[in-house]
PDB file of C-alpha atoms in Angstrom:
ATOM      1  CA  MET N   1      -1.567   6.414 -13.163  1.00 85.00           C
ATOM      2  CA  PHE N   2       0.773   4.367 -15.369  1.00 91.00           C
ATOM      3  CA  LYS N   3      -1.257   1.139 -15.043  1.00 89.00           C
ATOM      4  CA  ILE N   4       1.878  -0.803 -14.122  1.00 88.00           C
ATOM      5  CA  PRO N   5       1.151  -4.538 -14.462  1.00 81.00           C
ATOM      6  CA  LEU N   6       1.263  -6.909 -11.493  1.00 72.00           C
ATOM      7  CA  MET N   7       4.367  -8.611 -12.776  1.00 64.00           C
ATOM      8  CA  GLU N   8       6.561 -11.380 -11.526  1.00 62.00           C
ATOM      9  CA  PHE N   9       9.676  -9.590 -10.347  1.00 59.00           C
ATOM     10  CA  ASP N  10      11.978 -11.308 -12.844  1.00 65.00           C
ATOM     11  CA  GLU N  11       9.854 -10.198 -15.786  1.00 71.00           C
ATOM     12  CA  THR N  12       9.669  -6.879 -17.582  1.00 74.00           C
ATOM     13  CA  LYS N  13       6.425  -5.833 -19.234  1.00 82.00           C
ATOM     14  CA  ALA N  14       5.073  -2.627 -20.703  1.00 89.00           C
ATOM     15  CA  CYS N  15       2.304  -0.780 -18.880  1.00 91.00           C
ATOM     16  CA  SER N  16      -1.317  -1.224 -19.949  1.00 89.00           C
ATOM     17  CA  VAL N  17      -1.495   2.159 -21.680  1.00 92.00           C
ATOM     18  CA  LYS N  18      -2.328   2.099 -25.380  1.00 90.00           C
ATOM     19  CA  LYS N  19      -1.702   4.851 -27.894  1.00 89.00           C
ATOM     20  CA  ASN N  20      -4.581   7.151 -28.863  1.00 89.00           C
ATOM     21  CA  THR N  21      -6.263   6.705 -25.457  1.00 93.00           C
ATOM     22  CA  GLU N  22      -7.092   9.647 -23.197  1.00 94.00           C
ATOM     23  CA  LEU N  23      -4.428   8.554 -20.705  1.00 93.00           C
ATOM     24  CA  ALA N  24      -1.808   8.344 -23.462  1.00 95.00           C
ATOM     25  CA  LYS N  25      -2.720  11.870 -24.624  1.00 95.00           C
ATOM     26  CA  LEU N  26      -2.404  13.127 -21.037  1.00 95.00           C
ATOM     27  CA  LEU N  27       1.051  11.556 -20.721  1.00 95.00           C
ATOM     28  CA  GLN N  28       2.073  13.110 -24.039  1.00 96.00           C
ATOM     29  CA  GLN N  29       1.173  16.552 -22.673  1.00 96.00           C
ATOM     30  CA  THR N  30       2.959  15.960 -19.360  1.00 95.00           C
ATOM     31  CA  GLU N  31       6.135  17.995 -18.890  1.00 94.00           C
ATOM     32  CA  LEU N  32       7.295  16.753 -15.485  1.00 96.00           C
ATOM     33  CA  ILE N  33       6.967  13.361 -13.748  1.00 96.00           C
ATOM     34  CA  VAL N  34       7.795  13.020 -10.034  1.00 96.00           C
ATOM     35  CA  TRP N  35       8.100   9.502  -8.554  1.00 95.00           C
ATOM     36  CA  ASP N  36       8.168   9.688  -4.762  1.00 93.00           C
ATOM     37  CA  GLU N  37       9.546   6.891  -2.530  1.00 93.00           C
ATOM     38  CA  VAL N  38      11.300   5.427  -5.556  1.00 94.00           C
ATOM     39  CA  VAL N  39      13.636   3.476  -3.242  1.00 94.00           C
ATOM     40  CA  MET N  40      10.732   1.143  -2.429  1.00 93.00           C
ATOM     41  CA  ALA N  41       9.862   0.516  -6.089  1.00 92.00           C
ATOM     42  CA  ASN N  42      11.026  -2.574  -7.934  1.00 92.00           C
ATOM     43  CA  LYS N  43      13.353  -1.620 -10.770  1.00 93.00           C
ATOM     44  CA  ASN N  44      11.168  -3.569 -13.227  1.00 92.00           C
ATOM     45  CA  MET N  45       8.324  -1.138 -12.537  1.00 92.00           C
ATOM     46  CA  LEU N  46      10.525   1.757 -13.618  1.00 93.00           C
ATOM     47  CA  THR N  47      11.590  -0.192 -16.681  1.00 93.00           C
ATOM     48  CA  ALA N  48       7.929  -0.797 -17.594  1.00 93.00           C
ATOM     49  CA  VAL N  49       7.210   2.944 -17.408  1.00 95.00           C
ATOM     50  CA  ASP N  50      10.340   3.717 -19.445  1.00 95.00           C
ATOM     51  CA  ILE N  51       9.295   1.270 -22.192  1.00 94.00           C
ATOM     52  CA  THR N  52       5.751   2.640 -22.239  1.00 95.00           C
ATOM     53  CA  LEU N  53       6.721   6.328 -22.434  1.00 96.00           C
ATOM     54  CA  ARG N  54       9.237   5.670 -25.216  1.00 95.00           C
ATOM     55  CA  ASP N  55       6.450   3.990 -27.192  1.00 94.00           C
ATOM     56  CA  ILE N  56       3.799   6.646 -26.504  1.00 95.00           C
ATOM     57  CA  MET N  57       6.155   9.526 -27.308  1.00 95.00           C
ATOM     58  CA  ASP N  58       7.818   7.806 -30.304  1.00 95.00           C
ATOM     59  CA  ASN N  59      11.040   8.881 -28.624  1.00 95.00           C
ATOM     60  CA  ASP N  60      13.829   6.447 -27.686  1.00 95.00           C
ATOM     61  CA  GLU N  61      15.284   8.760 -25.039  1.00 94.00           C
ATOM     62  CA  PHE N  62      14.988   7.874 -21.359  1.00 93.00           C
ATOM     63  CA  MET N  63      11.315   8.081 -20.245  1.00 95.00           C
ATOM     64  CA  GLY N  64      10.391   9.236 -23.739  1.00 95.00           C
ATOM     65  CA  GLY N  65      12.273  12.499 -23.219  1.00 95.00           C
ATOM     66  CA  LYS N  66      10.201  13.551 -20.205  1.00 95.00           C
ATOM     67  CA  VAL N  67      11.727  15.358 -17.233  1.00 96.00           C
ATOM     68  CA  PHE N  68      11.754  12.582 -14.629  1.00 95.00           C
ATOM     69  CA  VAL N  69      12.425  13.334 -10.944  1.00 95.00           C
ATOM     70  CA  CYS N  70      12.897  10.566  -8.372  1.00 93.00           C
ATOM     71  CA  ALA N  71      12.660  11.164  -4.627  1.00 94.00           C
ATOM     72  CA  GLY N  72      13.542   8.785  -1.830  1.00 92.00           C
ATOM     73  CA  ASP N  73      15.815   7.907   1.056  1.00 88.00           C
ATOM     74  CA  PHE N  74      17.891   4.720   1.144  1.00 86.00           C
ATOM     75  CA  ARG N  75      17.538   4.700   4.924  1.00 82.00           C
ATOM     76  CA  GLN N  76      14.015   3.459   4.282  1.00 81.00           C
ATOM     77  CA  ILE N  77      12.874   0.017   3.146  1.00 86.00           C
ATOM     78  CA  LEU N  78      13.981  -1.457  -0.198  1.00 89.00           C
ATOM     79  CA  PRO N  79      11.633  -3.378  -2.529  1.00 90.00           C
ATOM     80  CA  VAL N  80       9.942  -6.272  -0.752  1.00 84.00           C
ATOM     81  CA  ILE N  81      10.714  -9.570  -2.489  1.00 84.00           C
ATOM     82  CA  ARG N  82       8.621 -12.498  -1.335  1.00 78.00           C
ATOM     83  CA  ASN N  83      10.802 -15.247   0.135  1.00 80.00           C
ATOM     84  CA  GLY N  84      13.827 -13.166  -0.822  1.00 84.00           C
ATOM     85  CA  GLY N  85      16.744 -11.926   1.221  1.00 87.00           C
ATOM     86  CA  LYS N  86      19.127  -8.998   1.158  1.00 89.00           C
ATOM     87  CA  GLU N  87      20.723 -10.027  -2.147  1.00 91.00           C
ATOM     88  CA  GLN N  88      17.361 -10.195  -3.931  1.00 91.00           C
ATOM     89  CA  GLU N  89      16.261  -6.839  -2.514  1.00 90.00           C
ATOM     90  CA  LEU N  90      19.472  -5.171  -3.660  1.00 91.00           C
ATOM     91  CA  ALA N  91      19.195  -6.821  -7.093  1.00 92.00           C
ATOM     92  CA  HIS N  92      15.730  -5.317  -7.630  1.00 92.00           C
ATOM     93  CA  CYS N  93      16.243  -1.793  -6.276  1.00 93.00           C
ATOM     94  CA  ILE N  94      16.782   1.246  -8.488  1.00 94.00           C
ATOM     95  CA  LYS N  95      20.554   1.211  -7.898  1.00 94.00           C
ATOM     96  CA  SER N  96      20.691  -2.096  -9.808  1.00 94.00           C
ATOM     97  CA  SER N  97      18.788  -0.647 -12.769  1.00 93.00           C
ATOM     98  CA  TYR N  98      20.391   0.428 -16.030  1.00 93.00           C
ATOM     99  CA  MET N  99      18.948   3.900 -15.469  1.00 91.00           C
ATOM    100  CA  TRP N 100      20.797   4.589 -12.194  1.00 94.00           C
ATOM    101  CA  GLU N 101      24.051   5.728 -13.812  1.00 91.00           C
ATOM    102  CA  GLY N 102      22.158   8.133 -16.065  1.00 89.00           C
ATOM    103  CA  LEU N 103      20.382   9.921 -13.219  1.00 92.00           C
ATOM    104  CA  ALA N 104      21.776  13.159 -11.775  1.00 93.00           C
ATOM    105  CA  LYS N 105      21.957  12.734  -7.971  1.00 93.00           C
ATOM    106  CA  MET N 106      21.086  15.635  -5.679  1.00 93.00           C
ATOM    107  CA  GLN N 107      21.002  15.508  -1.881  1.00 89.00           C
ATOM    108  CA  LEU N 108      18.850  17.547   0.484  1.00 82.00           C
ATOM    109  CA  THR N 109      20.952  19.089   3.260  1.00 78.00           C
ATOM    110  CA  GLU N 110      18.575  21.362   5.195  1.00 76.00           C
ATOM    111  CA  ASN N 111      15.211  20.720   6.856  1.00 70.00           C
ATOM    112  CA  VAL N 112      13.385  23.963   6.045  1.00 70.00           C
ATOM    113  CA  ARG N 113      10.305  22.924   8.021  1.00 65.00           C
ATOM    114  CA  LEU N 114      12.176  23.317  11.314  1.00 64.00           C
ATOM    115  CA  LYS N 115      12.444  26.775  12.768  1.00 61.00           C
ATOM    116  CA  LYS N 116      15.922  27.836  13.858  1.00 59.00           C
ATOM    117  CA  ASP N 117      14.677  28.534  17.388  1.00 59.00           C
ATOM    118  CA  ASP N 118      12.832  25.201  17.616  1.00 70.00           C
ATOM    119  CA  VAL N 119      15.583  23.455  19.568  1.00 68.00           C
ATOM    120  CA  LYS N 120      13.474  20.459  20.625  1.00 68.00           C
ATOM    121  CA  ASN N 121      12.343  19.481  17.106  1.00 74.00           C
ATOM    122  CA  SER N 122      15.753  20.261  15.647  1.00 76.00           C
ATOM    123  CA  LYS N 123      17.379  17.875  18.122  1.00 77.00           C
ATOM    124  CA  PHE N 124      14.813  15.187  17.295  1.00 77.00           C
ATOM    125  CA  ALA N 125      15.404  15.588  13.542  1.00 77.00           C
ATOM    126  CA  LYS N 126      19.160  15.192  13.993  1.00 78.00           C
ATOM    127  CA  GLN N 127      18.609  12.119  16.170  1.00 79.00           C
ATOM    128  CA  LEU N 128      16.543  10.483  13.406  1.00 79.00           C
ATOM    129  CA  LEU N 129      19.390  11.020  10.948  1.00 78.00           C
ATOM    130  CA  THR N 130      21.911   9.409  13.312  1.00 83.00           C
ATOM    131  CA  ILE N 131      19.608   6.393  13.715  1.00 82.00           C
ATOM    132  CA  GLY N 132      19.308   6.051   9.933  1.00 76.00           C
ATOM    133  CA  SER N 133      23.075   6.200   9.475  1.00 78.00           C
ATOM    134  CA  ARG N 134      23.703   3.813  12.415  1.00 80.00           C
ATOM    135  CA  GLU N 135      25.647   6.433  14.377  1.00 83.00           C
ATOM    136  CA  SER N 136      23.337   6.594  17.396  1.00 79.00           C
ATOM    137  CA  GLY N 137      24.292   3.383  19.195  1.00 80.00           C
ATOM    138  CA  GLU N 138      21.701   2.005  21.585  1.00 82.00           C
ATOM    139  CA  ILE N 139      18.368   3.813  21.810  1.00 80.00           C
ATOM    140  CA  TYR N 140      16.640   4.277  25.162  1.00 78.00           C
ATOM    141  CA  PHE N 141      13.050   5.235  25.877  1.00 76.00           C
ATOM    142  CA  GLY N 142      12.512   7.120  29.123  1.00 77.00           C
ATOM    143  CA  ARG N 143       9.798   6.269  31.638  1.00 78.00           C
ATOM    144  CA  GLY N 144       7.715   9.194  30.436  1.00 79.00           C
ATOM    145  CA  PHE N 145       7.782   8.060  26.800  1.00 78.00           C
ATOM    146  CA  GLY N 146       4.209   7.270  25.755  1.00 81.00           C
ATOM    147  CA  VAL N 147       1.666   5.087  27.563  1.00 83.00           C
ATOM    148  CA  ARG N 148       2.663   1.511  28.320  1.00 85.00           C
ATOM    149  CA  ALA N 149       0.495  -1.561  27.764  1.00 90.00           C
ATOM    150  CA  THR N 150       1.240  -5.054  29.076  1.00 91.00           C
ATOM    151  CA  SER N 151      -0.920  -6.992  26.576  1.00 93.00           C
ATOM    152  CA  ARG N 152      -2.563  -6.670  23.171  1.00 92.00           C
ATOM    153  CA  GLU N 153      -5.966  -6.383  24.821  1.00 93.00           C
ATOM    154  CA  GLU N 154      -4.794  -3.498  26.993  1.00 95.00           C
ATOM    155  CA  LEU N 155      -3.165  -1.844  23.985  1.00 94.00           C
ATOM    156  CA  VAL N 156      -6.418  -1.999  21.989  1.00 94.00           C
ATOM    157  CA  TYR N 157      -8.508  -0.575  24.839  1.00 93.00           C
ATOM    158  CA  LYS N 158      -6.052   2.275  25.466  1.00 93.00           C
ATOM    159  CA  VAL N 159      -5.783   3.289  21.801  1.00 94.00           C
ATOM    160  CA  TYR N 160      -9.471   2.777  20.979  1.00 94.00           C
ATOM    161  CA  ASP N 161     -10.965   4.037  24.220  1.00 92.00           C
ATOM    162  CA  ASP N 162     -14.709   4.784  24.136  1.00 92.00           C
ATOM    163  CA  PHE N 163     -14.993   2.800  20.892  1.00 94.00           C
ATOM    164  CA  GLY N 164     -18.746   2.197  21.167  1.00 92.00           C
ATOM    165  CA  ALA N 165     -19.623   5.895  21.086  1.00 94.00           C
ATOM    166  CA  ASN N 166     -17.221   6.657  18.224  1.00 95.00           C
ATOM    167  CA  HIS N 167     -17.344   3.656  15.877  1.00 93.00           C
ATOM    168  CA  LEU N 168     -18.935   5.840  13.139  1.00 94.00           C
ATOM    169  CA  ASN N 169     -16.750   8.903  13.783  1.00 95.00           C
ATOM    170  CA  LEU N 170     -14.263   9.643  10.971  1.00 94.00           C
ATOM    171  CA  SER N 171     -12.108  11.949  13.097  1.00 94.00           C
ATOM    172  CA  TYR N 172     -11.850   9.294  15.818  1.00 95.00           C
ATOM    173  CA  PHE N 173     -10.215   6.762  13.469  1.00 94.00           C
ATOM    174  CA  GLU N 174      -8.047   9.333  11.673  1.00 92.00           C
ATOM    175  CA  LYS N 175      -6.206  10.022  14.928  1.00 89.00           C
ATOM    176  CA  ARG N 176      -5.682   6.382  15.931  1.00 91.00           C
ATOM    177  CA  SER N 177      -3.695   3.466  14.570  1.00 91.00           C
ATOM    178  CA  ILE N 178      -1.681   0.504  15.823  1.00 92.00           C
ATOM    179  CA  VAL N 179       1.516  -0.359  13.954  1.00 90.00           C
ATOM    180  CA  SER N 180       2.891  -3.901  13.915  1.00 88.00           C
ATOM    181  CA  PRO N 181       5.916  -5.502  12.199  1.00 83.00           C
ATOM    182  CA  THR N 182       4.117  -8.767  11.322  1.00 84.00           C
ATOM    183  CA  ASN N 183       0.876  -9.619   9.514  1.00 81.00           C
ATOM    184  CA  ASP N 184      -0.030 -12.180  12.187  1.00 86.00           C
ATOM    185  CA  ASP N 185      -0.075  -9.454  14.832  1.00 90.00           C
ATOM    186  CA  VAL N 186      -2.093  -7.214  12.512  1.00 90.00           C
ATOM    187  CA  ASP N 187      -4.717  -9.949  12.037  1.00 89.00           C
ATOM    188  CA  SER N 188      -4.902 -10.527  15.792  1.00 92.00           C
ATOM    189  CA  VAL N 189      -5.331  -6.837  16.667  1.00 94.00           C
ATOM    190  CA  ASN N 190      -7.812  -6.296  13.815  1.00 93.00           C
ATOM    191  CA  LYS N 191      -9.932  -9.174  15.127  1.00 94.00           C
ATOM    192  CA  MET N 192     -10.039  -7.610  18.608  1.00 95.00           C
ATOM    193  CA  ILE N 193     -11.135  -4.233  17.250  1.00 95.00           C
ATOM    194  CA  TYR N 194     -13.598  -5.870  14.851  1.00 95.00           C
ATOM    195  CA  ASP N 195     -15.254  -7.732  17.737  1.00 95.00           C
ATOM    196  CA  LEU N 196     -15.783  -4.423  19.579  1.00 95.00           C
ATOM    197  CA  ASN N 197     -18.103  -3.335  16.739  1.00 96.00           C
ATOM    198  CA  GLN N 198     -21.669  -4.395  17.561  1.00 94.00           C
ATOM    199  CA  GLU N 199     -23.090  -3.735  14.074  1.00 96.00           C
ATOM    200  CA  LYS N 200     -24.531  -6.589  11.989  1.00 96.00           C
ATOM    201  CA  GLU N 201     -21.952  -8.632  10.093  1.00 96.00           C
ATOM    202  CA  VAL N 202     -22.155  -9.171   6.324  1.00 95.00           C
ATOM    203  CA  VAL N 203     -19.987 -11.838   4.656  1.00 94.00           C
ATOM    204  CA  TYR N 204     -18.830 -11.586   1.025  1.00 91.00           C
ATOM    205  CA  TYR N 205     -17.584 -14.791  -0.592  1.00 88.00           C
ATOM    206  CA  SER N 206     -15.120 -14.927  -3.453  1.00 82.00           C
ATOM    207  CA  ALA N 207     -15.366 -17.106  -6.544  1.00 75.00           C
ATOM    208  CA  ASP N 208     -14.219 -20.612  -5.663  1.00 66.00           C
ATOM    209  CA  THR N 209     -13.306 -22.089  -9.028  1.00 66.00           C
ATOM    210  CA  PRO N 210      -9.914 -22.009 -10.786  1.00 66.00           C
ATOM    211  CA  LEU N 211      -9.636 -20.313 -14.153  1.00 64.00           C
ATOM    212  CA  ASP N 212      -8.240 -23.547 -15.526  1.00 64.00           C
ATOM    213  CA  GLN N 213     -11.238 -25.882 -15.329  1.00 63.00           C
ATOM    214  CA  GLU N 214      -8.988 -28.947 -15.593  1.00 64.00           C
ATOM    215  CA  THR N 215      -7.360 -28.153 -12.248  1.00 63.00           C
ATOM    216  CA  ASP N 216      -8.262 -30.850  -9.721  1.00 67.00           C
ATOM    217  CA  ILE N 217      -8.555 -28.954  -6.417  1.00 70.00           C
ATOM    218  CA  GLN N 218     -11.226 -29.511  -3.779  1.00 73.00           C
ATOM    219  CA  VAL N 219     -13.392 -26.452  -3.100  1.00 73.00           C
ATOM    220  CA  SER N 220     -12.536 -26.465   0.622  1.00 76.00           C
ATOM    221  CA  VAL N 221      -8.817 -26.385  -0.173  1.00 74.00           C
ATOM    222  CA  PHE N 222      -9.288 -23.692  -2.781  1.00 70.00           C
ATOM    223  CA  ASN N 223     -11.224 -21.486  -0.326  1.00 77.00           C
ATOM    224  CA  SER N 224      -8.499 -21.823   2.316  1.00 77.00           C
ATOM    225  CA  MET N 225      -5.838 -20.333   0.023  1.00 74.00           C
ATOM    226  CA  THR N 226      -4.692 -16.839   0.934  1.00 73.00           C
ATOM    227  CA  SER N 227      -2.813 -14.239  -1.035  1.00 73.00           C
ATOM    228  CA  PRO N 228      -1.653 -10.715  -0.139  1.00 70.00           C
ATOM    229  CA  SER N 229      -2.919  -9.462  -3.522  1.00 70.00           C
ATOM    230  CA  VAL N 230      -6.603 -10.383  -3.041  1.00 76.00           C
ATOM    231  CA  PRO N 231      -9.098 -10.331  -0.125  1.00 78.00           C
ATOM    232  CA  LEU N 232      -9.878 -13.435   1.895  1.00 80.00           C
ATOM    233  CA  HIS N 233     -12.370 -15.974   0.537  1.00 83.00           C
ATOM    234  CA  ASP N 234     -14.874 -14.930   3.225  1.00 88.00           C
ATOM    235  CA  LEU N 235     -14.580 -11.162   3.643  1.00 90.00           C
ATOM    236  CA  ARG N 236     -16.422 -10.201   6.843  1.00 93.00           C
ATOM    237  CA  LEU N 237     -17.492  -6.575   7.191  1.00 96.00           C
ATOM    238  CA  LYS N 238     -19.603  -4.404   9.461  1.00 97.00           C
ATOM    239  CA  ILE N 239     -20.783  -0.822   9.197  1.00 97.00           C
ATOM    240  CA  GLY N 240     -18.081   1.289  10.828  1.00 96.00           C
ATOM    241  CA  CYS N 241     -15.239  -0.992   9.731  1.00 95.00           C
ATOM    242  CA  ILE N 242     -12.133   0.608   8.250  1.00 95.00           C
ATOM    243  CA  VAL N 243     -11.037  -1.031   5.002  1.00 93.00           C
ATOM    244  CA  MET N 244      -8.188  -0.323   2.612  1.00 91.00           C
ATOM    245  CA  VAL N 245      -8.689  -0.291  -1.163  1.00 91.00           C
ATOM    246  CA  MET N 246      -6.340  -2.704  -2.992  1.00 86.00           C
ATOM    247  CA  ARG N 247      -6.715  -1.388  -6.562  1.00 85.00           C
ATOM    248  CA  ASN N 248      -6.780   1.971  -8.326  1.00 85.00           C
ATOM    249  CA  ILE N 249     -10.529   2.164  -8.951  1.00 88.00           C
ATOM    250  CA  CYS N 250     -11.002   5.883  -9.625  1.00 88.00           C
ATOM    251  CA  PRO N 251      -7.705   7.828  -9.350  1.00 85.00           C
ATOM    252  CA  PRO N 252      -6.893  10.112  -7.705  1.00 88.00           C
ATOM    253  CA  MET N 253      -9.843   9.717  -5.318  1.00 93.00           C
ATOM    254  CA  ILE N 254     -10.003   5.922  -4.880  1.00 93.00           C
ATOM    255  CA  CYS N 255      -6.546   4.366  -5.190  1.00 90.00           C
ATOM    256  CA  ASN N 256      -4.527   1.493  -3.827  1.00 87.00           C
ATOM    257  CA  GLY N 257      -4.017   2.362  -0.161  1.00 89.00           C
ATOM    258  CA  THR N 258      -7.064   4.629   0.240  1.00 94.00           C
ATOM    259  CA  ARG N 259      -8.684   4.067   3.651  1.00 94.00           C
ATOM    260  CA  VAL N 260     -12.486   3.981   3.755  1.00 96.00           C
ATOM    261  CA  MET N 261     -15.016   3.741   6.590  1.00 97.00           C
ATOM    262  CA  VAL N 262     -17.874   1.406   5.645  1.00 97.00           C
ATOM    263  CA  THR N 263     -21.290   3.111   5.868  1.00 97.00           C
ATOM    264  CA  ASN N 264     -23.478   0.598   4.028  1.00 97.00           C
ATOM    265  CA  LEU N 265     -23.189  -2.963   2.771  1.00 96.00           C
ATOM    266  CA  LYS N 266     -25.094  -3.949  -0.375  1.00 95.00           C
ATOM    267  CA  LYS N 267     -25.086  -7.229  -2.279  1.00 91.00           C
ATOM    268  CA  HIS N 268     -22.546  -6.132  -4.887  1.00 90.00           C
ATOM    269  CA  ILE N 269     -21.344  -2.759  -3.546  1.00 93.00           C
ATOM    270  CA  VAL N 270     -19.639  -1.510  -0.389  1.00 95.00           C
ATOM    271  CA  VAL N 271     -20.522   2.112   0.411  1.00 97.00           C
ATOM    272  CA  GLY N 272     -18.119   4.166   2.478  1.00 96.00           C
ATOM    273  CA  LYS N 273     -16.497   7.515   3.295  1.00 97.00           C
ATOM    274  CA  ILE N 274     -12.837   8.340   2.690  1.00 96.00           C
ATOM    275  CA  LEU N 275     -10.591   8.873   5.709  1.00 94.00           C
ATOM    276  CA  GLY N 276      -8.142  11.750   5.462  1.00 89.00           C
ATOM    277  CA  GLY N 277      -6.568  13.478   2.488  1.00 89.00           C
ATOM    278  CA  ALA N 278      -8.046  15.874  -0.046  1.00 92.00           C
ATOM    279  CA  TYR N 279     -11.201  13.775  -0.422  1.00 95.00           C
ATOM    280  CA  ARG N 280     -11.901  13.314   3.287  1.00 95.00           C
ATOM    281  CA  GLY N 281     -15.561  12.549   3.938  1.00 95.00           C
ATOM    282  CA  GLU N 282     -16.402  11.911   0.267  1.00 96.00           C
ATOM    283  CA  GLN N 283     -18.824   9.033  -0.255  1.00 96.00           C
ATOM    284  CA  VAL N 284     -17.491   6.259  -2.484  1.00 95.00           C
ATOM    285  CA  LEU N 285     -18.935   3.093  -3.995  1.00 94.00           C
ATOM    286  CA  ILE N 286     -16.639   0.078  -4.151  1.00 93.00           C
ATOM    287  CA  PRO N 287     -18.084  -2.587  -6.492  1.00 90.00           C
ATOM    288  CA  ARG N 288     -17.353  -6.299  -6.581  1.00 86.00           C
ATOM    289  CA  ILE N 289     -14.702  -6.764  -9.232  1.00 84.00           C
ATOM    290  CA  ALA N 290     -12.821  -9.729 -10.624  1.00 78.00           C
ATOM    291  CA  LEU N 291      -9.324 -10.155  -9.181  1.00 75.00           C
ATOM    292  CA  GLU N 292      -6.780 -12.764 -10.134  1.00 70.00           C
ATOM    293  CA  SER N 293      -3.979 -14.019  -7.919  1.00 66.00           C
ATOM    294  CA  GLN N 294      -0.851 -15.504  -9.434  1.00 61.00           C
ATOM    295  CA  ASP N 295       0.767 -16.369  -6.115  1.00 61.00           C
ATOM    296  CA  THR N 296      -1.635 -18.943  -4.668  1.00 57.00           C
ATOM    297  CA  PRO N 297      -0.300 -22.500  -4.360  1.00 50.00           C
ATOM    298  CA  CYS N 298      -1.925 -23.688  -7.591  1.00 48.00           C
ATOM    299  CA  PRO N 299       0.034 -25.508 -10.297  1.00 40.00           C
ATOM    300  CA  SER N 300       2.384 -23.258 -12.250  1.00 34.00           C
ATOM    301  CA  GLY N 301       0.733 -20.963 -14.743  1.00 33.00           C
ATOM    302  CA  GLU N 302      -2.712 -21.085 -13.115  1.00 32.00           C
ATOM    303  CA  SER N 303      -4.432 -18.402 -11.121  1.00 34.00           C
ATOM    304  CA  SER N 304      -7.494 -18.094  -8.943  1.00 34.00           C
ATOM    305  CA  SER N 305     -10.445 -15.810  -9.586  1.00 35.00           C
ATOM    306  CA  ARG N 306     -11.642 -13.933  -6.497  1.00 37.00           C
TER     307      ARG N 306
END
């Protein structure tokens, strides 16, 4: 919504919202802003929004004078800093921002979603809090906890049982997922599930030239570069694949993080249906768009067009 720039974490920039635009007028009329999971946000993102709202509102008060509510839990993950450690994460979280001291802190003390007579869920909720505050000690899983798998292959077949008959079923994929702590494991499991799909494969290739034409990089080397901010050079898709959108294309329907099941593959457009949420089942068109990566191993100051 705020068009926060993809910034280097040691830089502070204003958002890409200009005065006299429809978005600027909407922000001027806004009375309340709620930022959920703010603990995970880099403090420079908040600073960018603060700078932008002060400019749009012609008001030098915090967030341009808007009522600004943050929500989050410090038991959860802090901002992810590439190649950074604990010190860098702490240095970029909201507690290290100039705005932290000016915020009024309020703490939730009661879980109203749990019924008083729901002893089982109440006990589980309290256990989660003790884990988050490191008061629980060692955690044990009983023999009856879940279904065990001895290999990745077995895990995939148990989670995605009867895949062939359901590979185009939205509800089937909404109820299934495999969580992994590392990207390497994610790639491995994704490949196994992808190979189960017997639909025809379509390959989309990215641009393979640097924006700086004077850069002397062989095409094969350039195509092998990977970045978490852009798709792979050869993006392989099949009908029935589940993909995740990486940019806010048409908020609030198609945003960064929206999951889509592919239903058709055209030359310049991927057609799909949204999984879950308020727009579940809505057909969407995802066009080929220009993306730039500033974190590929090119010489400093250069970026690759994908």
